[in-house]
CSV table of C-alpha atoms in Angstrom, one decimal:
chain,number,residue,atom,x,y,z
A,1,MET,CA,2.5,4.0,13.3
A,2,GLY,CA,2.2,0.3,12.8
A,3,TYR,CA,0.0,-2.4,14.3
A,4,GLN,CA,-1.6,-1.4,17.6
A,5,GLY,CA,-3.1,-4.1,19.8
A,6,GLN,CA,-5.9,-1.9,20.9
A,7,HIS,CA,-9.4,-3.0,22.1
A,8,ALA,CA,-12.5,-1.1,21.3
A,9,VAL,CA,-14.5,0.5,24.1
A,10,ILE,CA,-18.1,-0.4,23.8
A,11,PRO,CA,-21.1,0.9,25.6
A,12,LEU,CA,-23.2,-1.1,28.2
A,13,GLN,CA,-25.5,-3.7,26.7
A,14,ARG,CA,-29.1,-2.5,26.2
A,15,ASP,CA,-30.4,-6.0,25.7
A,16,LEU,CA,-28.8,-8.9,27.6
A,17,ASP,CA,-30.4,-11.5,25.4
A,18,ASP,CA,-28.7,-10.1,22.3
A,19,ARG,CA,-25.3,-9.6,24.0
A,20,GLU,CA,-24.9,-6.6,21.7
A,21,THR,CA,-23.8,-3.5,20.8
A,22,LEU,CA,-20.6,-3.0,19.0
A,23,VAL,CA,-20.9,0.7,18.5
A,24,SER,CA,-17.9,2.5,20.2
A,25,GLU,CA,-18.6,5.2,22.7
A,26,HIS,CA,-16.1,7.5,21.0
A,27,GLU,CA,-17.9,7.3,17.6
A,28,HIS,CA,-19.9,10.4,16.9
A,29,LYS,CA,-20.0,10.2,13.1
A,30,ARG,CA,-23.4,10.3,11.4
A,31,LYS,CA,-25.3,7.0,11.4
A,32,SER,CA,-27.5,5.6,8.6
A,33,CYS,CA,-31.0,4.5,8.9
A,34,GLN,CA,-31.9,0.8,8.5
A,35,SER,CA,-33.0,1.3,4.9
A,36,ALA,CA,-29.7,2.8,3.8
A,37,ALA,CA,-27.8,0.0,5.5
A,38,VAL,CA,-30.0,-2.5,3.6
A,39,PHE,CA,-29.1,-0.9,0.3
A,40,ASN,CA,-25.4,-0.9,1.2
A,41,VAL,CA,-25.5,-4.6,2.0
A,42,VAL,CA,-27.6,-5.5,-1.0
A,43,ASN,CA,-25.4,-3.5,-3.3
A,44,SER,CA,-22.3,-5.3,-1.9
A,45,ILE,CA,-24.0,-8.6,-2.1
A,46,ILE,CA,-25.2,-8.2,-5.7
A,47,GLY,CA,-22.0,-6.5,-6.8
A,48,SER,CA,-19.8,-9.2,-5.0
A,49,GLY,CA,-21.9,-11.5,-2.9
A,50,ILE,CA,-24.7,-13.2,-1.1
A,51,ILE,CA,-24.1,-13.2,2.7
A,52,ASP,CA,-24.8,-16.3,4.7
A,53,PHE,CA,-24.9,-17.8,8.2
A,54,SER,CA,-21.2,-16.8,8.9
A,55,LEU,CA,-22.0,-13.1,8.5
A,56,ILE,CA,-24.2,-13.3,11.6
A,57,LEU,CA,-21.6,-15.4,13.3
A,58,LEU,CA,-19.1,-12.5,12.9
A,59,ILE,CA,-21.4,-10.0,14.6
A,60,LYS,CA,-22.1,-12.5,17.4
A,61,GLY,CA,-18.4,-13.1,17.8
A,62,GLY,CA,-17.8,-9.4,17.9
A,63,ALA,CA,-20.5,-9.0,20.6
A,64,LEU,CA,-19.1,-11.8,22.7
A,65,SER,CA,-15.5,-10.6,22.4
A,66,GLY,CA,-16.3,-6.9,22.8
A,67,THR,CA,-14.8,-5.9,19.5
A,68,ASP,CA,-16.2,-3.7,16.7
A,69,SER,CA,-14.3,-4.8,13.6
A,70,TYR,CA,-13.3,-8.0,11.8
A,71,GLN,CA,-9.6,-7.3,12.5
A,72,SER,CA,-10.1,-6.6,16.2
A,73,LEU,CA,-12.2,-9.8,16.5
A,74,VAL,CA,-9.5,-12.0,15.0
A,75,ASN,CA,-6.8,-10.1,17.0
A,76,LYS,CA,-8.5,-10.9,20.2
A,77,THR,CA,-9.1,-14.5,19.4
A,78,PHE,CA,-5.9,-15.5,17.5
A,79,GLY,CA,-3.5,-12.7,18.3
A,80,PHE,CA,-1.1,-10.8,16.1
A,81,PRO,CA,-0.4,-13.6,13.5
A,82,GLY,CA,-4.2,-14.1,13.0
A,83,TYR,CA,-4.6,-10.3,12.7
A,84,LEU,CA,-2.0,-10.1,10.0
A,85,LEU,CA,-3.4,-13.0,8.0
A,86,LEU,CA,-6.9,-11.6,8.1
A,87,SER,CA,-5.6,-8.1,7.2
A,88,VAL,CA,-3.9,-9.5,4.1
A,89,LEU,CA,-7.1,-11.5,3.0
A,90,GLN,CA,-9.4,-8.6,3.9
A,91,PHE,CA,-7.3,-6.2,1.8
A,92,LEU,CA,-6.9,-8.6,-1.2
A,93,TYR,CA,-10.5,-9.6,-1.6
A,94,PRO,CA,-12.0,-6.1,-2.1
A,95,PHE,CA,-8.9,-5.0,-3.9
A,96,ILE,CA,-9.2,-7.9,-6.5
A,97,ALA,CA,-13.0,-7.1,-6.6
A,98,MET,CA,-12.1,-3.5,-7.6
A,99,ILE,CA,-10.0,-5.0,-10.4
A,100,SER,CA,-12.8,-7.2,-11.6
A,101,TYR,CA,-15.2,-4.2,-11.5
A,102,ASN,CA,-12.8,-2.2,-13.7
A,103,ILE,CA,-12.6,-5.1,-16.1
A,104,ILE,CA,-16.4,-5.3,-16.3
A,105,ALA,CA,-16.8,-1.6,-16.8
A,106,GLY,CA,-14.2,-1.5,-19.5
A,107,ASP,CA,-15.5,-4.5,-21.4
A,108,THR,CA,-19.2,-3.6,-21.0
A,109,LEU,CA,-19.2,0.2,-21.7
A,110,SER,CA,-16.8,-0.2,-24.6
A,111,LYS,CA,-19.4,-2.3,-26.4
A,112,VAL,CA,-22.0,0.3,-25.5
A,113,PHE,CA,-20.1,3.2,-27.1
A,114,GLN,CA,-19.3,1.1,-30.2
A,115,ARG,CA,-23.0,1.2,-30.9
A,116,ILE,CA,-23.1,5.0,-31.3
A,117,PRO,CA,-23.8,5.8,-34.9
A,118,GLY,CA,-20.8,7.1,-36.8
A,119,VAL,CA,-18.3,6.0,-34.2
A,120,ASP,CA,-15.4,3.9,-35.4
A,121,PRO,CA,-15.2,0.7,-33.3
A,122,GLU,CA,-11.4,1.0,-33.3
A,123,ASN,CA,-11.5,4.5,-31.9
A,124,VAL,CA,-9.1,4.6,-28.9
A,125,PHE,CA,-11.6,6.8,-26.9
A,126,ILE,CA,-14.1,4.0,-26.8
A,127,GLY,CA,-11.6,1.3,-26.1
A,128,ARG,CA,-11.7,-0.6,-22.7
A,129,HIS,CA,-8.4,1.0,-21.5
A,130,PHE,CA,-9.6,4.5,-22.0
A,131,ILE,CA,-13.0,3.8,-20.5
A,132,ILE,CA,-11.4,2.2,-17.4
A,133,VAL,CA,-9.3,5.3,-16.8
A,134,LEU,CA,-12.1,7.7,-17.6
A,135,SER,CA,-14.6,6.0,-15.2
A,136,THR,CA,-12.0,5.9,-12.5
A,137,VAL,CA,-11.1,9.6,-12.7
A,138,THR,CA,-14.7,10.9,-13.1
A,139,PHE,CA,-16.7,8.5,-10.9
A,140,THR,CA,-15.0,5.8,-8.7
A,141,LEU,CA,-12.2,8.0,-7.3
A,142,PRO,CA,-14.5,10.9,-6.2
A,143,LEU,CA,-17.0,8.5,-4.7
A,144,SER,CA,-14.3,6.6,-2.9
A,145,LEU,CA,-12.9,9.7,-1.3
A,146,TYR,CA,-16.0,9.9,1.0
A,147,ARG,CA,-15.1,9.2,4.6
A,148,ASP,CA,-18.5,8.0,5.8
A,149,ILE,CA,-19.9,4.8,4.2
A,150,ALA,CA,-23.5,5.9,5.1
A,151,LYS,CA,-23.3,8.6,2.4
A,152,LEU,CA,-23.2,5.7,-0.2
A,153,GLY,CA,-26.7,4.6,0.8
A,154,LYS,CA,-28.5,6.5,-2.0
A,155,ILE,CA,-25.9,5.4,-4.5
A,156,SER,CA,-26.4,1.8,-3.5
A,157,PHE,CA,-30.1,2.3,-4.0
A,158,ILE,CA,-29.5,3.4,-7.5
A,159,SER,CA,-27.2,0.5,-8.1
A,160,THR,CA,-29.9,-1.9,-6.8
A,161,VAL,CA,-32.6,-0.4,-9.1
A,162,LEU,CA,-30.4,-0.7,-12.1
A,163,THR,CA,-29.7,-4.4,-11.2
A,164,VAL,CA,-33.4,-5.1,-11.4
A,165,VAL,CA,-33.5,-3.5,-14.8
A,166,ILE,CA,-30.6,-5.7,-16.0
A,167,LEU,CA,-32.4,-8.7,-14.6
A,168,GLY,CA,-35.5,-7.9,-16.7
A,169,ILE,CA,-33.3,-7.7,-19.8
A,170,VAL,CA,-31.6,-11.0,-19.1
A,171,MET,CA,-35.0,-12.7,-18.5
A,172,THR,CA,-36.3,-11.2,-21.8
A,173,ARG,CA,-33.4,-12.6,-23.7
A,174,ALA,CA,-33.7,-16.0,-22.1
A,175,VAL,CA,-37.1,-16.3,-23.8
A,176,SER,CA,-36.3,-14.6,-27.2
A,177,LEU,CA,-32.7,-15.6,-27.7
A,178,GLY,CA,-32.3,-18.9,-25.7
A,179,PRO,CA,-34.1,-21.2,-28.3
A,180,HIS,CA,-31.7,-20.0,-31.0
A,181,ILE,CA,-28.4,-20.8,-29.1
A,182,PRO,CA,-27.2,-24.4,-29.5
A,183,LYS,CA,-27.0,-26.3,-26.2
A,184,THR,CA,-23.7,-27.8,-25.2
A,185,GLU,CA,-23.3,-31.5,-24.6
A,186,ASP,CA,-24.3,-32.6,-21.1
A,187,ALA,CA,-25.6,-29.1,-20.4
A,188,TRP,CA,-28.0,-30.4,-17.7
A,189,VAL,CA,-25.6,-32.6,-15.9
A,190,PHE,CA,-25.3,-31.4,-12.3
A,191,ALA,CA,-22.0,-31.2,-10.4
A,192,LYS,CA,-19.3,-32.2,-12.9
A,193,PRO,CA,-15.8,-33.0,-11.7
A,194,ASN,CA,-14.7,-29.3,-11.8
A,195,ALA,CA,-17.7,-28.2,-9.7
A,196,ILE,CA,-15.4,-27.1,-6.9
A,197,GLN,CA,-14.3,-24.3,-9.3
A,198,ALA,CA,-17.8,-23.0,-9.3
A,199,VAL,CA,-17.7,-23.0,-5.5
A,200,GLY,CA,-14.8,-20.7,-5.7
A,201,VAL,CA,-16.7,-18.3,-8.0
A,202,MET,CA,-19.8,-18.6,-5.7
A,203,SER,CA,-17.6,-17.8,-2.7
A,204,PHE,CA,-16.7,-14.6,-4.4
A,205,ALA,CA,-20.3,-14.0,-5.1
A,206,PHE,CA,-21.5,-14.9,-1.7
A,207,ILE,CA,-19.3,-12.7,0.4
A,208,CYS,CA,-20.1,-9.5,2.2
A,209,HIS,CA,-18.1,-10.2,5.3
A,210,HIS,CA,-15.4,-7.6,4.7
A,211,ASN,CA,-18.1,-4.9,4.7
A,212,CYS,CA,-20.3,-6.2,7.6
A,213,PHE,CA,-18.7,-4.2,10.5
A,214,LEU,CA,-18.6,-1.1,8.4
A,215,VAL,CA,-22.3,-1.3,7.6
A,216,TYR,CA,-23.2,-2.5,11.1
A,217,GLY,CA,-21.3,0.5,12.6
A,218,SER,CA,-23.3,2.9,10.4
A,219,LEU,CA,-26.6,1.9,12.1
A,220,GLU,CA,-28.3,3.9,14.8
A,221,GLU,CA,-28.3,2.0,18.0
A,222,ALA,CA,-26.9,-1.1,16.4
A,223,THR,CA,-27.9,-4.4,17.9
A,224,VAL,CA,-27.5,-8.0,16.9
A,225,ALA,CA,-31.3,-8.3,16.6
A,226,LYS,CA,-31.5,-5.3,14.3
A,227,TRP,CA,-28.5,-6.6,12.3
A,228,SER,CA,-30.2,-10.0,11.9
A,229,ARG,CA,-33.3,-8.3,10.5
A,230,ILE,CA,-31.3,-6.4,8.0
A,231,ILE,CA,-29.3,-9.5,7.0
A,232,HIS,CA,-32.5,-11.6,6.5
A,233,MET,CA,-34.1,-8.8,4.4
A,234,SER,CA,-30.9,-8.4,2.3
A,235,ILE,CA,-30.5,-12.1,1.8
A,236,LEU,CA,-34.1,-12.5,0.7
A,237,VAL,CA,-33.7,-9.8,-2.0
A,238,SER,CA,-30.3,-10.9,-3.1
A,239,VAL,CA,-30.9,-14.6,-3.3
A,240,PHE,CA,-34.0,-14.0,-5.4
A,241,ILE,CA,-32.1,-11.7,-7.8
A,242,CYS,CA,-29.0,-13.8,-8.1
A,243,MET,CA,-30.9,-17.0,-8.6
A,244,LEU,CA,-32.9,-15.4,-11.5
A,245,PHE,CA,-29.7,-14.1,-13.0
A,246,ALA,CA,-28.0,-17.5,-12.8
A,247,THR,CA,-31.0,-19.5,-14.1
A,248,CYS,CA,-31.8,-17.2,-17.0
A,249,GLY,CA,-28.2,-16.8,-18.0
A,250,TYR,CA,-27.5,-20.5,-18.1
A,251,LEU,CA,-30.8,-21.4,-19.7
A,252,THR,CA,-29.8,-19.1,-22.6
A,253,PHE,CA,-26.2,-20.1,-23.1
A,254,THR,CA,-25.6,-23.4,-21.2
A,255,GLY,CA,-22.0,-24.4,-21.4
A,256,PHE,CA,-21.0,-21.3,-23.4
A,257,THR,CA,-21.7,-19.0,-20.5
A,258,GLN,CA,-18.8,-16.7,-19.8
A,259,GLY,CA,-17.6,-15.3,-16.5
A,260,ASP,CA,-19.1,-12.0,-17.5
A,261,LEU,CA,-22.6,-12.9,-18.7
A,262,PHE,CA,-22.8,-9.8,-21.0
A,263,GLU,CA,-19.8,-11.2,-23.0
A,264,ASN,CA,-22.2,-13.8,-24.3
A,265,TYR,CA,-24.6,-11.4,-26.0
A,266,CYS,CA,-24.1,-10.1,-29.5
A,267,ARG,CA,-23.0,-6.5,-30.0
A,268,GLY,CA,-25.8,-5.7,-32.4
A,269,ASP,CA,-28.5,-6.3,-29.7
A,270,ASP,CA,-29.9,-2.9,-28.8
A,271,LEU,CA,-31.8,-4.1,-25.7
A,272,VAL,CA,-28.7,-5.7,-24.4
A,273,THR,CA,-26.7,-2.6,-25.2
A,274,PHE,CA,-28.9,-0.7,-22.8
A,275,GLY,CA,-28.4,-3.5,-20.3
A,276,ARG,CA,-24.7,-3.2,-20.7
A,277,PHE,CA,-24.9,0.5,-19.9
A,278,CYS,CA,-26.9,-0.2,-16.7
A,279,TYR,CA,-24.5,-3.0,-15.8
A,280,GLY,CA,-21.4,-0.7,-16.2
A,281,ILE,CA,-23.0,2.0,-14.1
A,282,THR,CA,-23.9,-0.6,-11.4
A,283,VAL,CA,-20.4,-1.9,-11.0
A,284,ILE,CA,-19.0,1.7,-11.0
A,285,LEU,CA,-21.4,2.5,-8.1
A,286,THR,CA,-20.4,-0.7,-6.2
A,287,TYR,CA,-16.7,0.0,-6.5
A,288,PRO,CA,-16.4,2.6,-3.7
A,289,ILE,CA,-17.7,0.2,-1.1
A,290,GLU,CA,-14.8,-2.1,-1.8
A,291,CYS,CA,-12.4,0.8,-1.7
A,292,PHE,CA,-13.7,1.7,1.8
A,293,VAL,CA,-12.6,-1.7,3.1
A,294,THR,CA,-9.1,-1.7,1.6
A,295,ARG,CA,-8.5,1.8,3.0
A,296,GLU,CA,-9.8,0.8,6.4
A,297,VAL,CA,-7.5,-2.3,6.5
A,298,ILE,CA,-4.5,-0.1,5.8
A,299,ALA,CA,-5.6,2.5,8.3
A,300,ASN,CA,-6.0,-0.2,11.0
A,301,VAL,CA,-2.6,-1.9,10.3
A,302,PHE,CA,-0.4,1.1,9.7
A,303,PHE,CA,-2.1,4.1,11.2
A,304,GLY,CA,-3.9,2.9,14.3
A,305,GLY,CA,-7.3,3.1,12.7
A,306,THR,CA,-7.3,6.8,11.9
A,307,LEU,CA,-6.2,8.6,8.8
A,308,SER,CA,-5.6,12.3,8.5
A,309,SER,CA,-7.2,14.2,5.6
A,310,VAL,CA,-4.0,14.1,3.6
A,311,PHE,CA,-3.3,10.4,4.2
A,312,HIS,CA,-6.9,9.6,3.5
A,313,VAL,CA,-6.6,11.1,0.0
A,314,VAL,CA,-3.1,9.8,-0.7
A,315,ILE,CA,-3.9,6.2,0.3
A,316,THR,CA,-7.2,6.2,-1.7
A,317,VAL,CA,-5.5,7.5,-4.8
A,318,VAL,CA,-2.6,4.9,-4.5
A,319,ILE,CA,-5.1,2.0,-4.0
A,320,ILE,CA,-7.2,3.0,-6.9
A,321,THR,CA,-4.2,3.7,-9.2
A,322,ILE,CA,-2.8,0.3,-8.6
A,323,ALA,CA,-6.1,-1.4,-9.1
A,324,THR,CA,-6.6,0.5,-12.4
A,325,LEU,CA,-3.2,-0.4,-13.7
A,326,VAL,CA,-3.7,-4.1,-13.0
A,327,SER,CA,-7.1,-4.1,-14.6
A,328,LEU,CA,-5.7,-2.5,-17.8
A,329,LEU,CA,-3.5,-5.6,-18.2
A,330,ILE,CA,-6.2,-8.3,-17.6
A,331,ASP,CA,-9.2,-8.9,-19.8
A,332,CYS,CA,-10.4,-12.3,-18.6
A,333,LEU,CA,-12.9,-12.0,-15.7
A,334,GLY,CA,-13.4,-15.7,-14.9
A,335,ILE,CA,-9.9,-16.5,-13.6
A,336,VAL,CA,-10.0,-13.3,-11.5
A,337,LEU,CA,-13.3,-14.4,-9.8
A,338,GLU,CA,-12.0,-18.0,-9.3
A,339,LEU,CA,-8.7,-17.1,-7.6
A,340,ASN,CA,-10.3,-14.4,-5.5
A,341,GLY,CA,-13.0,-16.8,-4.5
A,342,VAL,CA,-10.8,-19.7,-3.4
A,343,LEU,CA,-7.9,-17.8,-2.0
A,344,CYS,CA,-9.6,-14.9,-0.2
A,345,ALA,CA,-13.4,-15.4,-0.1
A,346,ALA,CA,-13.4,-19.0,1.2
A,347,PRO,CA,-11.3,-18.2,4.3
A,348,LEU,CA,-13.2,-15.0,5.0
A,349,ILE,CA,-16.6,-16.8,4.7
A,350,PHE,CA,-16.1,-20.3,6.0
A,351,ILE,CA,-12.8,-20.6,8.0
A,352,ILE,CA,-12.2,-17.5,10.0
A,353,PRO,CA,-15.7,-16.6,11.2
A,354,SER,CA,-16.3,-20.3,12.3
A,355,ALA,CA,-12.9,-20.4,14.0
A,356,CYS,CA,-13.5,-17.1,15.8
A,357,TYR,CA,-16.9,-18.1,17.0
A,358,LEU,CA,-15.8,-21.5,18.2
A,359,LYS,CA,-13.1,-19.9,20.3
A,360,VAL,CA,-15.1,-17.1,21.9
A,361,SER,CA,-18.4,-18.9,22.4
A,362,GLU,CA,-19.1,-20.6,25.7
A,363,GLU,CA,-22.2,-22.4,24.3
A,364,PRO,CA,-22.3,-26.2,24.7
A,365,ARG,CA,-20.9,-28.3,21.8
A,366,THR,CA,-24.4,-29.4,20.8
A,367,HIS,CA,-25.5,-25.8,20.2
A,368,SER,CA,-26.6,-25.3,16.6
A,369,ASP,CA,-24.2,-22.4,16.0
A,370,LYS,CA,-21.3,-24.5,17.1
A,371,ILE,CA,-22.4,-27.5,15.0
A,372,VAL,CA,-22.7,-25.4,11.9
A,373,SER,CA,-19.4,-23.7,12.6
A,374,CYS,CA,-17.7,-27.1,12.9
A,375,VAL,CA,-19.1,-28.1,9.5
A,376,MET,CA,-18.2,-24.8,7.7
A,377,LEU,CA,-14.6,-24.7,8.8
A,378,PRO,CA,-13.4,-27.9,7.0
A,379,ILE,CA,-15.6,-27.1,4.0
A,380,GLY,CA,-13.7,-23.8,3.6
A,381,ALA,CA,-10.4,-25.6,3.8
A,382,VAL,CA,-11.4,-28.1,1.1
A,383,VAL,CA,-12.7,-25.3,-1.2
A,384,MET,CA,-9.6,-23.2,-0.7
A,385,ILE,CA,-7.0,-26.0,-1.4
A,386,PHE,CA,-8.7,-27.9,-4.2
A,387,GLY,CA,-10.3,-24.9,-5.7
A,388,PHE,CA,-6.9,-23.2,-6.2
A,389,ILE,CA,-5.4,-26.4,-7.7
A,390,MET,CA,-8.2,-26.7,-10.2
A,391,ALA,CA,-8.3,-23.0,-11.1
A,392,ILE,CA,-4.6,-23.3,-12.1
A,393,THR,CA,-4.8,-26.7,-13.9
A,394,ASN,CA,-8.2,-26.2,-15.5
A,395,PRO,CA,-8.8,-22.5,-16.2
A,396,GLN,CA,-12.1,-21.3,-17.6
A,397,ASP,CA,-12.5,-20.5,-21.2
A,398,CYS,CA,-12.4,-16.8,-22.0
A,399,THR,CA,-13.5,-14.9,-25.1
A,400,HIS,CA,-11.0,-12.0,-24.5
A,401,GLY,CA,-13.6,-9.6,-25.8
A,402,GLN,CA,-14.3,-11.4,-29.0
A,403,GLU,CA,-17.8,-12.0,-30.4
A,404,MET,CA,-19.3,-15.4,-29.7
A,405,PHE,CA,-19.7,-17.8,-32.7
A,406,TYR,CA,-23.5,-17.5,-32.9
A,407,CYS,CA,-23.2,-13.8,-33.5
A,408,PHE,CA,-21.5,-14.3,-36.9
A,409,PRO,CA,-23.4,-14.8,-40.3
A,410,ASP,CA,-24.4,-18.3,-41.2
A,411,ASN,CA,-22.5,-20.9,-43.2
A,412,VAL,CA,-19.5,-20.7,-40.8
A,413,SER,CA,-18.6,-24.0,-39.3
A,414,LEU,CA,-18.3,-24.2,-35.5
A,415,THR,CA,-15.1,-26.1,-36.0
A,416,ASN,CA,-13.6,-22.8,-37.2
A,417,ILE,CA,-14.2,-21.3,-33.8
A,418,SER,CA,-11.3,-21.6,-31.4
A,419,ASP,CA,-13.5,-23.3,-28.8
A,420,SER,CA,-12.3,-26.9,-29.1
A,421,HIS,CA,-13.6,-27.6,-25.7
A,422,PHE,CA,-17.1,-28.2,-27.0
A,423,GLN,CA,-16.1,-30.0,-30.3
A,424,LEU,CA,-19.2,-29.0,-32.1
A,425,THR,CA,-19.5,-29.6,-35.9
A,426,THR,CA,-22.9,-28.5,-36.8
A,427,GLN,CA,-23.5,-25.4,-38.9
A,428,LEU,CA,-24.3,-22.1,-37.2
A,429,PRO,CA,-28.0,-21.3,-36.9
A,430,VAL,CA,-29.2,-18.2,-38.6
A,431,LEU,CA,-30.2,-15.7,-35.9
A,432,ASN,CA,-33.1,-13.6,-37.3
A,433,ILE,CA,-32.4,-10.0,-36.7
A,434,SER,CA,-35.9,-9.7,-35.2
A,435,ILE,CA,-34.6,-11.4,-32.1
A,436,PHE,CA,-32.6,-8.3,-31.2
A,437,GLN,CA,-35.4,-5.8,-31.6
C-alpha cells in the first residue's frame, strides 16, 4: 500500500493530430455513450461548476504526457510533492462540496416538509439534521456505492431536468416577487472592493476538473476531439442555465441574496416550495459524483488505484459519514463555498492545469494555449491568496435558516432586523398573498 509512482499504459494513437487517447489498455469496464457523459459533466457543472479552458488543457496535458488521471499527470510533471499537493486539493474540493450539498438538502427539504398540513414546524423528524441523515442513508450512500460512474448518467439526466424546472420557478418569481422586494443601496454597482470573494465562489461554481478524467475515461474510444465536443456542448448548456439563475436571483433580491438562493424565498410560497423540493433532489443526485472523486483519490494514494469490494464499501461509508457529521454542525453555505473556492477550486482550475501544460507542452511561447496558461496561473495565485484573506476578514452575511425580513407582516421596521449591513430604515412593504399563488 501507499503511493506508487506508476505510469498508465495507453494504446497507440488513432489520430496523430489529436495526440490522444488516454484510455488504458487494461481497462475493460463498461463505457458510456457521449450523451451520458454530457449529462454527467452538466450535472457536475450545475451542481458545482462551469468548466473552462483549463479543462481542455488538462486532457491535452494528459495526452502529451501519456497519463490518464489528474494525479498521474501532476506526478509526471512535478513529481511526488506535486502529486501529494494535488491529492489533498482534489480530495478536499469534492469532500467540501459533499458537505455543502448536505447543507442545501437539509435547509431546503426541511422547509418543504414544514409546509405539509398538520405537521408541527418544530417536529424533529422534519428538522435539517434528521433530513440530512435520512437522505444520506436512503439515497446518497447507496448511489455512491456504485463502482462505475457511467451508471450515474441517467441520474444526472434527471438532475439536469429538475434544474431546468427550478430555473423556471426562479424566473417566474423574478417577475412576480422582484418588484415587491426593496433594492439595496448601490445594488447595480459593478465590482465592489470585495469582488474577489465572488471570484472564490465562482471558482467553486466553475469547476469540474476533479471529475474530468473520470468522465473522459467513461467514453467509448475517447479522443481529445470527442472530449472537446462534449465540453463545448456542456459549457453551452451550463453557461446559459447558470447565467439565468444568477441574473434572475439577483434581480429579485439584489444585495440581500444569500449563498443559498432558496433561503431568500418565504416559506409560505407554494411554488417555491415545489422548487425547493426539486432543488433538494437535484443536489442529492449530484452528491455521488463528488464521492466518486474522493474515493478515487484515496484509492490512488493508499491502494495503488484499486480497491477490493470490502475496502470500496468501507472507504465510501467513512467518507460519507464524516461529511455528514460536519454538515450537521454547519448551517451557513456562503462561507463553505468561499473557502472551498479560494483554497481548493482556484488551484485546481487556474494554477495546476496551466503549470502542467506549460511544462509538458513543446509548443512555441507564442502559441495561444501557452499564452492563456501564462495568464491563468498568476490569476489563480491572486484569487487564492487575497480571496482567503477577504473570506476570513469579511465573511458573508448568513440567515442561519431564519426568514428574511420581507416575509414578516407589515409595520415592522427594518431596523429591528439584525442586518445592520444594509442600514435600511423604511417600513416593510406589504407582500400581497397573491404573489405566492
